Amino acid sequence: MNVSLQDFVADLRQIPPERFAEVQYIKSFLVTHPIDPSTLQSHLFWDRQHYTRNLIDKTSVYELLAICWDIGQSSSIHNHQGQNCWMAVPVGRLIVENYRVLASDSNASLCNLVKTDMTVMDTANPVAVNPEFPVHRVFNSAVFENRAVSVHVYSLPFDRCTVYSDDLAKFEEIHLSYTTEYGERK
Ligand SMILES: [Fe+2]
């Protein structure tokens, strides 16, 4: 049964910090706490040019974001700075494409990436990023013909990440910002 965002956050805040090191534990939490989309409304902002990142809650242990994907929008290929990440999809469907870094030269910002596998996420199927192979991209395929909203739990919070070029040969570190915080445009 769906839970309200308010109850989701209240229950998430009850989880002892050490549990966020357990990939499966938080994934199970997402399975048992599917968010009622109507309760997300104040965090949903759309932009035709780019997906939006909307901060819902942040503690010293985790941050919780709603990401709004218009039809066809995609993230860059990226990692999560060594932090764990879980994604639930209360609205629509999204594809996660995983990559493996075969070689990397940080002095030259050059790398060699290969695509490994992909999964479809939807309401019934949240995804935990594999900490061993954390490079991925998320996209809302145009064939789904629908907007999508994903809810992300990151532990610990992070504000920078590495993004990889589409030709899988270069990378750089970027600063991450929010489109909205607690329902307010920045
Ligand atoms: Fe990600």
mmCIF file with all atom_site columns, C-alpha atoms and ligand atoms in Angstrom:
data_model
loop_
_atom_site.group_PDB
_atom_site.id
_atom_site.type_symbol
_atom_site.label_atom_id
_atom_site.label_alt_id
_atom_site.label_comp_id
_atom_site.label_asym_id
_atom_site.label_entity_id
_atom_site.label_seq_id
_atom_site.pdbx_PDB_ins_code
_atom_site.Cartn_x
_atom_site.Cartn_y
_atom_site.Cartn_z
_atom_site.occupancy
_atom_site.B_iso_or_equiv
_atom_site.pdbx_formal_charge
_atom_site.auth_seq_id
_atom_site.auth_comp_id
_atom_site.auth_asym_id
_atom_site.auth_atom_id
_atom_site.pdbx_PDB_model_num
ATOM   1   C  CA . MET A 1 1   ? 0.000  0.000  0.000   1.00 0.00 ? 1   MET A CA 1
ATOM   2   C  CA . ASN A 1 2   ? 1.243  3.493  -0.832  1.00 0.00 ? 2   ASN A CA 1
ATOM   3   C  CA . VAL A 1 3   ? 2.553  5.702  1.942   1.00 0.00 ? 3   VAL A CA 1
ATOM   4   C  CA . SER A 1 4   ? 2.490  9.479  2.033   1.00 0.00 ? 4   SER A CA 1
ATOM   5   C  CA . LEU A 1 5   ? 5.757  11.333 1.544   1.00 0.00 ? 5   LEU A CA 1
ATOM   6   C  CA . GLN A 1 6   ? 5.384  12.609 5.098   1.00 0.00 ? 6   GLN A CA 1
ATOM   7   C  CA . ASP A 1 7   ? 5.230  9.062  6.508   1.00 0.00 ? 7   ASP A CA 1
ATOM   8   C  CA . PHE A 1 8   ? 8.046  7.950  4.208   1.00 0.00 ? 8   PHE A CA 1
ATOM   9   C  CA . VAL A 1 9   ? 10.320 10.686 5.591   1.00 0.00 ? 9   VAL A CA 1
ATOM   10  C  CA . ALA A 1 10  ? 9.261  10.026 9.193   1.00 0.00 ? 10  ALA A CA 1
ATOM   11  C  CA . ASP A 1 11  ? 10.118 6.314  8.805   1.00 0.00 ? 11  ASP A CA 1
ATOM   12  C  CA . LEU A 1 12  ? 13.370 7.039  6.936   1.00 0.00 ? 12  LEU A CA 1
ATOM   13  C  CA . ARG A 1 13  ? 14.491 9.287  9.777   1.00 0.00 ? 13  ARG A CA 1
ATOM   14  C  CA . GLN A 1 14  ? 13.934 6.413  12.230  1.00 0.00 ? 14  GLN A CA 1
ATOM   15  C  CA . ILE A 1 15  ? 16.465 4.164  10.491  1.00 0.00 ? 15  ILE A CA 1
ATOM   16  C  CA . PRO A 1 16  ? 19.717 3.908  12.470  1.00 0.00 ? 16  PRO A CA 1
ATOM   17  C  CA . PRO A 1 17  ? 22.630 5.521  10.556  1.00 0.00 ? 17  PRO A CA 1
ATOM   18  C  CA . GLU A 1 18  ? 24.611 2.264  10.282  1.00 0.00 ? 18  GLU A CA 1
ATOM   19  C  CA . ARG A 1 19  ? 21.768 0.690  8.288   1.00 0.00 ? 19  ARG A CA 1
ATOM   20  C  CA . PHE A 1 20  ? 22.534 3.034  5.395   1.00 0.00 ? 20  PHE A CA 1
ATOM   21  C  CA . ALA A 1 21  ? 25.672 0.981  4.824   1.00 0.00 ? 21  ALA A CA 1
ATOM   22  C  CA . GLU A 1 22  ? 23.413 -1.994 3.989   1.00 0.00 ? 22  GLU A CA 1
ATOM   23  C  CA . VAL A 1 23  ? 22.394 -1.732 0.356   1.00 0.00 ? 23  VAL A CA 1
ATOM   24  C  CA . GLN A 1 24  ? 19.690 -4.395 0.677   1.00 0.00 ? 24  GLN A CA 1
ATOM   25  C  CA . TYR A 1 25  ? 18.140 -2.949 3.833   1.00 0.00 ? 25  TYR A CA 1
ATOM   26  C  CA . ILE A 1 26  ? 17.371 0.448  2.321   1.00 0.00 ? 26  ILE A CA 1
ATOM   27  C  CA . LYS A 1 27  ? 16.232 -1.168 -0.922  1.00 0.00 ? 27  LYS A CA 1
ATOM   28  C  CA . SER A 1 28  ? 13.717 -3.246 1.088   1.00 0.00 ? 28  SER A CA 1
ATOM   29  C  CA . PHE A 1 29  ? 12.576 -0.046 2.806   1.00 0.00 ? 29  PHE A CA 1
ATOM   30  C  CA . LEU A 1 30  ? 11.798 1.423  -0.617  1.00 0.00 ? 30  LEU A CA 1
ATOM   31  C  CA . VAL A 1 31  ? 9.885  -1.717 -1.618  1.00 0.00 ? 31  VAL A CA 1
ATOM   32  C  CA . THR A 1 32  ? 7.727  -1.540 1.523   1.00 0.00 ? 32  THR A CA 1
ATOM   33  C  CA . HIS A 1 33  ? 7.297  2.257  1.270   1.00 0.00 ? 33  HIS A CA 1
ATOM   34  C  CA . PRO A 1 34  ? 5.997  3.091  -2.220  1.00 0.00 ? 34  PRO A CA 1
ATOM   35  C  CA . ILE A 1 35  ? 5.251  6.816  -2.171  1.00 0.00 ? 35  ILE A CA 1
ATOM   36  C  CA . ASP A 1 36  ? 1.783  8.070  -3.046  1.00 0.00 ? 36  ASP A CA 1
ATOM   37  C  CA . PRO A 1 37  ? 2.562  10.380 -6.014  1.00 0.00 ? 37  PRO A CA 1
ATOM   38  C  CA . SER A 1 38  ? -0.082 12.925 -4.989  1.00 0.00 ? 38  SER A CA 1
ATOM   39  C  CA . THR A 1 39  ? 1.901  13.641 -1.797  1.00 0.00 ? 39  THR A CA 1
ATOM   40  C  CA . LEU A 1 40  ? 5.004  14.536 -3.848  1.00 0.00 ? 40  LEU A CA 1
ATOM   41  C  CA . GLN A 1 41  ? 3.249  17.356 -5.667  1.00 0.00 ? 41  GLN A CA 1
ATOM   42  C  CA . SER A 1 42  ? 4.987  20.293 -3.951  1.00 0.00 ? 42  SER A CA 1
ATOM   43  C  CA . HIS A 1 43  ? 8.385  18.872 -5.016  1.00 0.00 ? 43  HIS A CA 1
ATOM   44  C  CA . LEU A 1 44  ? 7.614  18.360 -8.697  1.00 0.00 ? 44  LEU A CA 1
ATOM   45  C  CA . PHE A 1 45  ? 9.067  20.945 -11.095 1.00 0.00 ? 45  PHE A CA 1
ATOM   46  C  CA . TRP A 1 46  ? 9.514  20.430 -14.807 1.00 0.00 ? 46  TRP A CA 1
ATOM   47  C  CA . ASP A 1 47  ? 11.953 21.914 -17.269 1.00 0.00 ? 47  ASP A CA 1
ATOM   48  C  CA . ARG A 1 48  ? 11.846 21.155 -20.998 1.00 0.00 ? 48  ARG A CA 1
ATOM   49  C  CA . GLN A 1 49  ? 15.638 21.513 -21.233 1.00 0.00 ? 49  GLN A CA 1
ATOM   50  C  CA . HIS A 1 50  ? 16.821 19.310 -18.377 1.00 0.00 ? 50  HIS A CA 1
ATOM   51  C  CA . TYR A 1 51  ? 15.631 17.007 -15.622 1.00 0.00 ? 51  TYR A CA 1
ATOM   52  C  CA . THR A 1 52  ? 15.184 18.822 -12.289 1.00 0.00 ? 52  THR A CA 1
ATOM   53  C  CA . ARG A 1 53  ? 16.709 17.946 -8.874  1.00 0.00 ? 53  ARG A CA 1
ATOM   54  C  CA . ASN A 1 54  ? 14.412 18.744 -5.969  1.00 0.00 ? 54  ASN A CA 1
ATOM   55  C  CA . LEU A 1 55  ? 15.608 18.421 -2.394  1.00 0.00 ? 55  LEU A CA 1
ATOM   56  C  CA . ILE A 1 56  ? 12.999 16.936 -0.048  1.00 0.00 ? 56  ILE A CA 1
ATOM   57  C  CA . ASP A 1 57  ? 14.990 16.168 3.095   1.00 0.00 ? 57  ASP A CA 1
ATOM   58  C  CA . LYS A 1 58  ? 18.617 16.232 4.215   1.00 0.00 ? 58  LYS A CA 1
ATOM   59  C  CA . THR A 1 59  ? 20.300 15.014 7.396   1.00 0.00 ? 59  THR A CA 1
ATOM   60  C  CA . SER A 1 60  ? 23.922 14.260 8.257   1.00 0.00 ? 60  SER A CA 1
ATOM   61  C  CA . VAL A 1 61  ? 23.222 10.673 7.136   1.00 0.00 ? 61  VAL A CA 1
ATOM   62  C  CA . TYR A 1 62  ? 21.254 10.975 3.911   1.00 0.00 ? 62  TYR A CA 1
ATOM   63  C  CA . GLU A 1 63  ? 19.662 13.287 1.410   1.00 0.00 ? 63  GLU A CA 1
ATOM   64  C  CA . LEU A 1 64  ? 16.340 12.654 -0.284  1.00 0.00 ? 64  LEU A CA 1
ATOM   65  C  CA . LEU A 1 65  ? 15.585 14.074 -3.725  1.00 0.00 ? 65  LEU A CA 1
ATOM   66  C  CA . ALA A 1 66  ? 12.759 13.939 -6.226  1.00 0.00 ? 66  ALA A CA 1
ATOM   67  C  CA . ILE A 1 67  ? 14.055 14.054 -9.784  1.00 0.00 ? 67  ILE A CA 1
ATOM   68  C  CA . CYS A 1 68  ? 11.561 15.004 -12.508 1.00 0.00 ? 68  CYS A CA 1
ATOM   69  C  CA . TRP A 1 69  ? 12.216 13.570 -15.972 1.00 0.00 ? 69  TRP A CA 1
ATOM   70  C  CA . ASP A 1 70  ? 10.361 14.916 -18.930 1.00 0.00 ? 70  ASP A CA 1
ATOM   71  C  CA . ILE A 1 71  ? 9.935  12.578 -21.894 1.00 0.00 ? 71  ILE A CA 1
ATOM   72  C  CA . GLY A 1 72  ? 13.304 11.683 -23.404 1.00 0.00 ? 72  GLY A CA 1
ATOM   73  C  CA . GLN A 1 73  ? 15.450 13.349 -20.721 1.00 0.00 ? 73  GLN A CA 1
ATOM   74  C  CA . SER A 1 74  ? 18.628 11.664 -19.550 1.00 0.00 ? 74  SER A CA 1
ATOM   75  C  CA . SER A 1 75  ? 21.356 12.099 -16.960 1.00 0.00 ? 75  SER A CA 1
ATOM   76  C  CA . SER A 1 76  ? 25.026 12.066 -17.847 1.00 0.00 ? 76  SER A CA 1
ATOM   77  C  CA . ILE A 1 77  ? 26.946 8.900  -17.173 1.00 0.00 ? 77  ILE A CA 1
ATOM   78  C  CA . HIS A 1 78  ? 28.125 9.480  -13.600 1.00 0.00 ? 78  HIS A CA 1
ATOM   79  C  CA . ASN A 1 79  ? 29.222 8.026  -10.280 1.00 0.00 ? 79  ASN A CA 1
ATOM   80  C  CA . HIS A 1 80  ? 28.238 8.919  -6.724  1.00 0.00 ? 80  HIS A CA 1
ATOM   81  C  CA . GLN A 1 81  ? 31.508 9.807  -5.072  1.00 0.00 ? 81  GLN A CA 1
ATOM   82  C  CA . GLY A 1 82  ? 31.657 6.501  -3.220  1.00 0.00 ? 82  GLY A CA 1
ATOM   83  C  CA . GLN A 1 83  ? 28.254 7.037  -1.576  1.00 0.00 ? 83  GLN A CA 1
ATOM   84  C  CA . ASN A 1 84  ? 25.353 4.609  -1.663  1.00 0.00 ? 84  ASN A CA 1
ATOM   85  C  CA . CYS A 1 85  ? 22.343 5.418  -3.808  1.00 0.00 ? 85  CYS A CA 1
ATOM   86  C  CA . TRP A 1 86  ? 18.848 4.006  -4.036  1.00 0.00 ? 86  TRP A CA 1
ATOM   87  C  CA . MET A 1 87  ? 16.138 5.003  -6.494  1.00 0.00 ? 87  MET A CA 1
ATOM   88  C  CA . ALA A 1 88  ? 12.379 4.478  -6.409  1.00 0.00 ? 88  ALA A CA 1
ATOM   89  C  CA . VAL A 1 89  ? 10.041 5.532  -9.203  1.00 0.00 ? 89  VAL A CA 1
ATOM   90  C  CA . PRO A 1 90  ? 6.605  6.639  -7.947  1.00 0.00 ? 90  PRO A CA 1
ATOM   91  C  CA . VAL A 1 91  ? 5.622  7.992  -11.391 1.00 0.00 ? 91  VAL A CA 1
ATOM   92  C  CA . GLY A 1 92  ? 6.328  6.429  -14.791 1.00 0.00 ? 92  GLY A CA 1
ATOM   93  C  CA . ARG A 1 93  ? 9.283  4.230  -15.724 1.00 0.00 ? 93  ARG A CA 1
ATOM   94  C  CA . LEU A 1 94  ? 13.013 4.876  -16.096 1.00 0.00 ? 94  LEU A CA 1
ATOM   95  C  CA . ILE A 1 95  ? 15.957 2.992  -17.515 1.00 0.00 ? 95  ILE A CA 1
ATOM   96  C  CA . VAL A 1 96  ? 19.216 2.572  -15.600 1.00 0.00 ? 96  VAL A CA 1
ATOM   97  C  CA . GLU A 1 97  ? 22.211 1.787  -17.766 1.00 0.00 ? 97  GLU A CA 1
ATOM   98  C  CA . ASN A 1 98  ? 25.289 0.509  -15.946 1.00 0.00 ? 98  ASN A CA 1
ATOM   99  C  CA . TYR A 1 99  ? 28.879 1.001  -17.020 1.00 0.00 ? 99  TYR A CA 1
ATOM   100 C  CA . ARG A 1 100 ? 32.198 -0.398 -15.937 1.00 0.00 ? 100 ARG A CA 1
ATOM   101 C  CA . VAL A 1 101 ? 35.421 1.572  -15.796 1.00 0.00 ? 101 VAL A CA 1
ATOM   102 C  CA . LEU A 1 102 ? 38.099 -0.542 -17.449 1.00 0.00 ? 102 LEU A CA 1
ATOM   103 C  CA . ALA A 1 103 ? 40.865 2.023  -17.146 1.00 0.00 ? 103 ALA A CA 1
ATOM   104 C  CA . SER A 1 104 ? 41.227 5.507  -15.794 1.00 0.00 ? 104 SER A CA 1
ATOM   105 C  CA . ASP A 1 105 ? 44.024 8.075  -15.833 1.00 0.00 ? 105 ASP A CA 1
ATOM   106 C  CA . SER A 1 106 ? 43.129 10.830 -13.398 1.00 0.00 ? 106 SER A CA 1
ATOM   107 C  CA . ASN A 1 107 ? 46.028 13.080 -14.455 1.00 0.00 ? 107 ASN A CA 1
ATOM   108 C  CA . ALA A 1 108 ? 44.814 13.190 -18.045 1.00 0.00 ? 108 ALA A CA 1
ATOM   109 C  CA . SER A 1 109 ? 41.079 12.842 -17.183 1.00 0.00 ? 109 SER A CA 1
ATOM   110 C  CA . LEU A 1 110 ? 40.946 9.950  -19.634 1.00 0.00 ? 110 LEU A CA 1
ATOM   111 C  CA . CYS A 1 111 ? 39.139 6.678  -19.111 1.00 0.00 ? 111 CYS A CA 1
ATOM   112 C  CA . ASN A 1 112 ? 37.801 3.644  -20.860 1.00 0.00 ? 112 ASN A CA 1
ATOM   113 C  CA . LEU A 1 113 ? 34.197 2.719  -20.079 1.00 0.00 ? 113 LEU A CA 1
ATOM   114 C  CA . VAL A 1 114 ? 32.008 -0.104 -21.306 1.00 0.00 ? 114 VAL A CA 1
ATOM   115 C  CA . LYS A 1 115 ? 28.265 -0.474 -21.029 1.00 0.00 ? 115 LYS A CA 1
ATOM   116 C  CA . THR A 1 116 ? 27.375 -3.599 -19.052 1.00 0.00 ? 116 THR A CA 1
ATOM   117 C  CA . ASP A 1 117 ? 23.664 -3.991 -18.435 1.00 0.00 ? 117 ASP A CA 1
ATOM   118 C  CA . MET A 1 118 ? 20.422 -2.114 -18.034 1.00 0.00 ? 118 MET A CA 1
ATOM   119 C  CA . THR A 1 119 ? 17.294 -2.352 -15.893 1.00 0.00 ? 119 THR A CA 1
ATOM   120 C  CA . VAL A 1 120 ? 13.886 -0.772 -16.006 1.00 0.00 ? 120 VAL A CA 1
ATOM   121 C  CA . MET A 1 121 ? 12.741 0.843  -12.765 1.00 0.00 ? 121 MET A CA 1
ATOM   122 C  CA . ASP A 1 122 ? 9.087  1.407  -11.958 1.00 0.00 ? 122 ASP A CA 1
ATOM   123 C  CA . THR A 1 123 ? 6.832  1.652  -8.929  1.00 0.00 ? 123 THR A CA 1
ATOM   124 C  CA . ALA A 1 124 ? 7.234  -2.014 -8.021  1.00 0.00 ? 124 ALA A CA 1
ATOM   125 C  CA . ASN A 1 125 ? 10.955 -2.161 -8.784  1.00 0.00 ? 125 ASN A CA 1
ATOM   126 C  CA . PRO A 1 126 ? 13.277 0.251  -6.983  1.00 0.00 ? 126 PRO A CA 1
ATOM   127 C  CA . VAL A 1 127 ? 16.992 -0.045 -7.701  1.00 0.00 ? 127 VAL A CA 1
ATOM   128 C  CA . ALA A 1 128 ? 20.080 0.071  -5.495  1.00 0.00 ? 128 ALA A CA 1
ATOM   129 C  CA . VAL A 1 129 ? 23.256 1.202  -7.233  1.00 0.00 ? 129 VAL A CA 1
ATOM   130 C  CA . ASN A 1 130 ? 25.894 -1.515 -6.921  1.00 0.00 ? 130 ASN A CA 1
ATOM   131 C  CA . PRO A 1 131 ? 28.693 0.032  -4.802  1.00 0.00 ? 131 PRO A CA 1
ATOM   132 C  CA . GLU A 1 132 ? 31.257 -2.102 -6.629  1.00 0.00 ? 132 GLU A CA 1
ATOM   133 C  CA . PHE A 1 133 ? 30.218 -0.813 -10.056 1.00 0.00 ? 133 PHE A CA 1
ATOM   134 C  CA . PRO A 1 134 ? 28.638 2.567  -9.379  1.00 0.00 ? 134 PRO A CA 1
ATOM   135 C  CA . VAL A 1 135 ? 28.872 4.217  -12.804 1.00 0.00 ? 135 VAL A CA 1
ATOM   136 C  CA . HIS A 1 136 ? 25.491 4.579  -14.508 1.00 0.00 ? 136 HIS A CA 1
ATOM   137 C  CA . ARG A 1 137 ? 23.099 6.841  -16.276 1.00 0.00 ? 137 ARG A CA 1
ATOM   138 C  CA . VAL A 1 138 ? 19.335 7.155  -15.890 1.00 0.00 ? 138 VAL A CA 1
ATOM   139 C  CA . PHE A 1 139 ? 16.959 8.123  -18.673 1.00 0.00 ? 139 PHE A CA 1
ATOM   140 C  CA . ASN A 1 140 ? 13.308 8.437  -19.455 1.00 0.00 ? 140 ASN A CA 1
ATOM   141 C  CA . SER A 1 141 ? 13.090 6.726  -22.814 1.00 0.00 ? 141 SER A CA 1
ATOM   142 C  CA . ALA A 1 142 ? 10.879 8.506  -25.341 1.00 0.00 ? 142 ALA A CA 1
ATOM   143 C  CA . VAL A 1 143 ? 9.200  5.174  -26.081 1.00 0.00 ? 143 VAL A CA 1
ATOM   144 C  CA . PHE A 1 144 ? 7.576  5.302  -22.617 1.00 0.00 ? 144 PHE A CA 1
ATOM   145 C  CA . GLU A 1 145 ? 5.744  8.466  -23.766 1.00 0.00 ? 145 GLU A CA 1
ATOM   146 C  CA . ASN A 1 146 ? 5.311  9.612  -20.171 1.00 0.00 ? 146 ASN A CA 1
ATOM   147 C  CA . ARG A 1 147 ? 6.900  11.895 -17.658 1.00 0.00 ? 147 ARG A CA 1
ATOM   148 C  CA . ALA A 1 148 ? 8.594  10.127 -14.747 1.00 0.00 ? 148 ALA A CA 1
ATOM   149 C  CA . VAL A 1 149 ? 9.558  10.985 -11.191 1.00 0.00 ? 149 VAL A CA 1
ATOM   150 C  CA . SER A 1 150 ? 12.274 9.176  -9.271  1.00 0.00 ? 150 SER A CA 1
ATOM   151 C  CA . VAL A 1 151 ? 12.998 9.519  -5.564  1.00 0.00 ? 151 VAL A CA 1
ATOM   152 C  CA . HIS A 1 152 ? 16.664 9.147  -4.621  1.00 0.00 ? 152 HIS A CA 1
ATOM   153 C  CA . VAL A 1 153 ? 18.211 8.339  -1.266  1.00 0.00 ? 153 VAL A CA 1
ATOM   154 C  CA . TYR A 1 154 ? 21.919 9.192  -1.110  1.00 0.00 ? 154 TYR A CA 1
ATOM   155 C  CA . SER A 1 155 ? 24.016 8.293  1.905   1.00 0.00 ? 155 SER A CA 1
ATOM   156 C  CA . LEU A 1 156 ? 26.023 10.235 2.783   1.00 0.00 ? 156 LEU A CA 1
ATOM   157 C  CA . PRO A 1 157 ? 24.897 13.428 1.047   1.00 0.00 ? 157 PRO A CA 1
ATOM   158 C  CA . PHE A 1 158 ? 27.292 14.638 -1.670  1.00 0.00 ? 158 PHE A CA 1
ATOM   159 C  CA . ASP A 1 159 ? 27.455 17.745 -3.814  1.00 0.00 ? 159 ASP A CA 1
ATOM   160 C  CA . ARG A 1 160 ? 30.020 16.787 -6.438  1.00 0.00 ? 160 ARG A CA 1
ATOM   161 C  CA . CYS A 1 161 ? 30.224 13.850 -8.774  1.00 0.00 ? 161 CYS A CA 1
ATOM   162 C  CA . THR A 1 162 ? 32.253 12.568 -11.687 1.00 0.00 ? 162 THR A CA 1
ATOM   163 C  CA . VAL A 1 163 ? 30.583 12.675 -15.088 1.00 0.00 ? 163 VAL A CA 1
ATOM   164 C  CA . TYR A 1 164 ? 31.804 10.743 -18.106 1.00 0.00 ? 164 TYR A CA 1
ATOM   165 C  CA . SER A 1 165 ? 31.611 11.826 -21.724 1.00 0.00 ? 165 SER A CA 1
ATOM   166 C  CA . ASP A 1 166 ? 29.236 10.085 -24.125 1.00 0.00 ? 166 ASP A CA 1
ATOM   167 C  CA . ASP A 1 167 ? 32.179 8.647  -26.055 1.00 0.00 ? 167 ASP A CA 1
ATOM   168 C  CA . LEU A 1 168 ? 33.179 6.916  -22.759 1.00 0.00 ? 168 LEU A CA 1
ATOM   169 C  CA . ALA A 1 169 ? 36.731 8.271  -22.966 1.00 0.00 ? 169 ALA A CA 1
ATOM   170 C  CA . LYS A 1 170 ? 36.830 11.392 -20.757 1.00 0.00 ? 170 LYS A CA 1
ATOM   171 C  CA . PHE A 1 171 ? 35.636 12.430 -17.332 1.00 0.00 ? 171 PHE A CA 1
ATOM   172 C  CA . GLU A 1 172 ? 35.428 15.491 -15.137 1.00 0.00 ? 172 GLU A CA 1
ATOM   173 C  CA . GLU A 1 173 ? 34.174 16.403 -11.692 1.00 0.00 ? 173 GLU A CA 1
ATOM   174 C  CA . ILE A 1 174 ? 31.132 18.666 -11.528 1.00 0.00 ? 174 ILE A CA 1
ATOM   175 C  CA . HIS A 1 175 ? 29.274 20.503 -8.793  1.00 0.00 ? 175 HIS A CA 1
ATOM   176 C  CA . LEU A 1 176 ? 25.676 19.388 -8.206  1.00 0.00 ? 176 LEU A CA 1
ATOM   177 C  CA . SER A 1 177 ? 22.943 21.883 -7.443  1.00 0.00 ? 177 SER A CA 1
ATOM   178 C  CA . TYR A 1 178 ? 19.248 21.716 -6.644  1.00 0.00 ? 178 TYR A CA 1
ATOM   179 C  CA . THR A 1 179 ? 16.431 23.094 -8.784  1.00 0.00 ? 179 THR A CA 1
ATOM   180 C  CA . THR A 1 180 ? 14.290 23.468 -5.667  1.00 0.00 ? 180 THR A CA 1
ATOM   181 C  CA . GLU A 1 181 ? 14.831 22.969 -1.944  1.00 0.00 ? 181 GLU A CA 1
ATOM   182 C  CA . TYR A 1 182 ? 11.944 21.958 0.329   1.00 0.00 ? 182 TYR A CA 1
ATOM   183 C  CA . GLY A 1 183 ? 9.467  22.886 -2.387  1.00 0.00 ? 183 GLY A CA 1
ATOM   184 C  CA . GLU A 1 184 ? 10.920 26.364 -3.070  1.00 0.00 ? 184 GLU A CA 1
ATOM   185 C  CA . ARG A 1 185 ? 12.711 27.460 -6.217  1.00 0.00 ? 185 ARG A CA 1
ATOM   186 C  CA . LYS A 1 186 ? 16.260 28.527 -5.504  1.00 0.00 ? 186 LYS A CA 1
HETATM 187 FE FE . FE  B 2 .   ? 22.922 8.307  -10.101 1.00 0.00 ? 1   FE  B FE 1
#
